[in-house]
Coordinates of C-alpha atoms in Angstrom, one line a residue:
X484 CA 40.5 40.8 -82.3
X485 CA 38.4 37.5 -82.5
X486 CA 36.3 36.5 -79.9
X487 CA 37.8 33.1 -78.3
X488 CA 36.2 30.8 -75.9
X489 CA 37.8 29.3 -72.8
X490 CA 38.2 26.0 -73.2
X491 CA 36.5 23.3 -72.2
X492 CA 37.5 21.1 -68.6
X493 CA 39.9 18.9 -69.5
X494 CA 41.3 21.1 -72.6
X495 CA 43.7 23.2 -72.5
X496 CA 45.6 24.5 -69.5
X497 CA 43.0 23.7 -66.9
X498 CA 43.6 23.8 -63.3
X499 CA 44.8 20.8 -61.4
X500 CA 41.6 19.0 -60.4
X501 CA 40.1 19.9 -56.9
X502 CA 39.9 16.7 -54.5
X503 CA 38.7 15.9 -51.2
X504 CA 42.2 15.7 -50.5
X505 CA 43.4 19.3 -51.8
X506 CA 40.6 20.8 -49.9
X507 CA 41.7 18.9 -46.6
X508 CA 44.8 20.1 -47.2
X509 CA 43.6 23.4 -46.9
X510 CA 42.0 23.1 -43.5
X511 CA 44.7 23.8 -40.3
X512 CA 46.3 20.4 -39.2
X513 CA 45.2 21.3 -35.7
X514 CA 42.0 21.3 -36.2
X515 CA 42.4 18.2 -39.0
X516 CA 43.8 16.3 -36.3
X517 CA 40.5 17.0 -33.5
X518 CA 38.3 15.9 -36.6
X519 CA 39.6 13.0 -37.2
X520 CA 40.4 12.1 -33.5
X521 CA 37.0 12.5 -32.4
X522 CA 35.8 10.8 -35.8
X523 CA 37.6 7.8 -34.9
X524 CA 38.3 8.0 -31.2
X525 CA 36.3 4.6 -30.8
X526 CA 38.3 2.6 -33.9
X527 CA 41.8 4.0 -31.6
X528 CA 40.4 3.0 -28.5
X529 CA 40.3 -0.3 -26.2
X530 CA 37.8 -1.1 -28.7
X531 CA 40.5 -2.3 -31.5
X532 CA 43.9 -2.1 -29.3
X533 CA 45.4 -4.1 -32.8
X534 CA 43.9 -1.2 -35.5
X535 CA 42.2 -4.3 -37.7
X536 CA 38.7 -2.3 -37.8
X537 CA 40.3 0.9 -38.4
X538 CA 42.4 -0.9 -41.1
X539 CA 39.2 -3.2 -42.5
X540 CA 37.3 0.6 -42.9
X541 CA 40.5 1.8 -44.4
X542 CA 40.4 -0.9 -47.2
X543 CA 36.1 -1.2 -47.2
X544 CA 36.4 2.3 -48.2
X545 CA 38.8 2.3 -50.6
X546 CA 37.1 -0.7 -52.2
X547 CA 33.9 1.6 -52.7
X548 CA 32.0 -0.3 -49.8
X549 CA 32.3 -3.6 -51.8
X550 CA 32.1 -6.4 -49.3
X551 CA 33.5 -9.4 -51.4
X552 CA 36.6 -6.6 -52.9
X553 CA 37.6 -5.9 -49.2
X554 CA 37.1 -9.4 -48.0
X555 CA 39.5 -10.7 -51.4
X556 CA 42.1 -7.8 -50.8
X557 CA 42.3 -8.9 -46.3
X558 CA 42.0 -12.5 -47.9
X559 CA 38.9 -13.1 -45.5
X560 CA 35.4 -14.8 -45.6
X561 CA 32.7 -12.1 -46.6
X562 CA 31.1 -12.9 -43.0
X563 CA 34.1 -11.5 -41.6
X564 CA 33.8 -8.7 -43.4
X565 CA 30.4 -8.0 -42.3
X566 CA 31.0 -8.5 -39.2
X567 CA 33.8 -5.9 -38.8
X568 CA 31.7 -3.4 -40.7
X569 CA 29.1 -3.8 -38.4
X570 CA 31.4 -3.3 -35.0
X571 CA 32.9 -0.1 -37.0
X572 CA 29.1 1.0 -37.4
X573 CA 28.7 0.3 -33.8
X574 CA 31.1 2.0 -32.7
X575 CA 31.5 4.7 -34.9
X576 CA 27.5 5.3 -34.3
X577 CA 27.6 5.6 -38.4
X578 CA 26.1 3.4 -41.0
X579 CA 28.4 3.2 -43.8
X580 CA 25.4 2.5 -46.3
X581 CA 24.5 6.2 -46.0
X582 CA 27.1 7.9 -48.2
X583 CA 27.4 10.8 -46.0
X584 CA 28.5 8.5 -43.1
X585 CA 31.2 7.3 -45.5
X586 CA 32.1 10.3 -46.4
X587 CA 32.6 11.5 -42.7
X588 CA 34.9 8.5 -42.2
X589 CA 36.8 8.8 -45.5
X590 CA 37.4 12.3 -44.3
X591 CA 38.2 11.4 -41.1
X592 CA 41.0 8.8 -42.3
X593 CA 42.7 11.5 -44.8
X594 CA 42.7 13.9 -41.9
X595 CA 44.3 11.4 -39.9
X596 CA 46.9 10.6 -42.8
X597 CA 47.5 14.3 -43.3
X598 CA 48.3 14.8 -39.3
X599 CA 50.7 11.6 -39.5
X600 CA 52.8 13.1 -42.3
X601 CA 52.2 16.7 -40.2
X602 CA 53.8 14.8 -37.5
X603 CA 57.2 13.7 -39.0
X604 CA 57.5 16.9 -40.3
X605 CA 57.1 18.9 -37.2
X606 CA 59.5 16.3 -35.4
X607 CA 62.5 16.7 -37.8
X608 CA 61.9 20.4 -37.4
X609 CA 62.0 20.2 -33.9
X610 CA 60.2 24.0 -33.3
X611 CA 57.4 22.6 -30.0
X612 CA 54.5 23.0 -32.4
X613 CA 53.8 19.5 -32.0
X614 CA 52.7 20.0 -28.4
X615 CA 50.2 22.6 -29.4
X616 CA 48.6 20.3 -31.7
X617 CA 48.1 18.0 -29.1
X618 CA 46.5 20.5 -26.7
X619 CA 44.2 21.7 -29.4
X620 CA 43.3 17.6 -30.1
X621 CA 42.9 17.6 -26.2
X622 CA 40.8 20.2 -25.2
X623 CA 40.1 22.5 -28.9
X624 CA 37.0 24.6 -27.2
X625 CA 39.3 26.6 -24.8
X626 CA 41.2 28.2 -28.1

């Protein structure tokens, strides 16, 4: 029998790539949804009542922290951009030049995604886990 080797990634039948997103996906949504509550508390907060800083992050981030991308996709001055990023910093008490600050928040925002689609799903179905998930975002020590 001749000897064969596996092939290389990206040949072949490979696995479906791993992503931040698979991995989150992974995690319980109860304990997704604390993480990215207390992650972003301060962006949901009396803070930003309208959700622009927690959208400006959203689209900062997806623009790989490219000031003059995000300020061209919000159709804003740069300046405006800046300043946002800095009240999210603020706030956040993260500075989104340090990738693992980033990386919190992006996680924090997929988490958040995950819950809201968690959410619908839980309401159609209509079986009361949705209250437990908010106790375990309320108080998740006393599980």
């Amino acid at each position: 029998m001749p000897h064969t080797t596996p092939p290389a990634p990206g040949e072949g039948s490979a696995p479906a790539a791993l992503t931040l997103e698979r991995l989150l996906a992974s995690v319980p949504t109860d304990v997704r949804a604390v993480f990215s509550t207390r992650t972003l508390r301060p962006l949901l907060s009396e803070h930003d009542r309208t959700g622009t800083l927690l959208h400006t992050l959203e689209v900062f981030l997806h623009h790989d922290a490219s000031w003059s991308r995000t300020a061209a996709a919000l159709h804003l001055h740069v300046n405006t951009i800046r300043y946002r990023i800095h009240r999210i910093e603020h706030l956040t008490g993260r500075d989104l030049t340090r990738l693992s600050h980033r990386l919190d928040l992006h996680a924090a925002l997929l988490c958040r995604a995950g819950a809201a689609q968690g959410e619908g799903s839980k309401a159609t179905q209509g079986d009361g886990a949705g209250a437990a998930d908010d106790a375990a975002v309320r108080d998740p020590v006393s599980r």
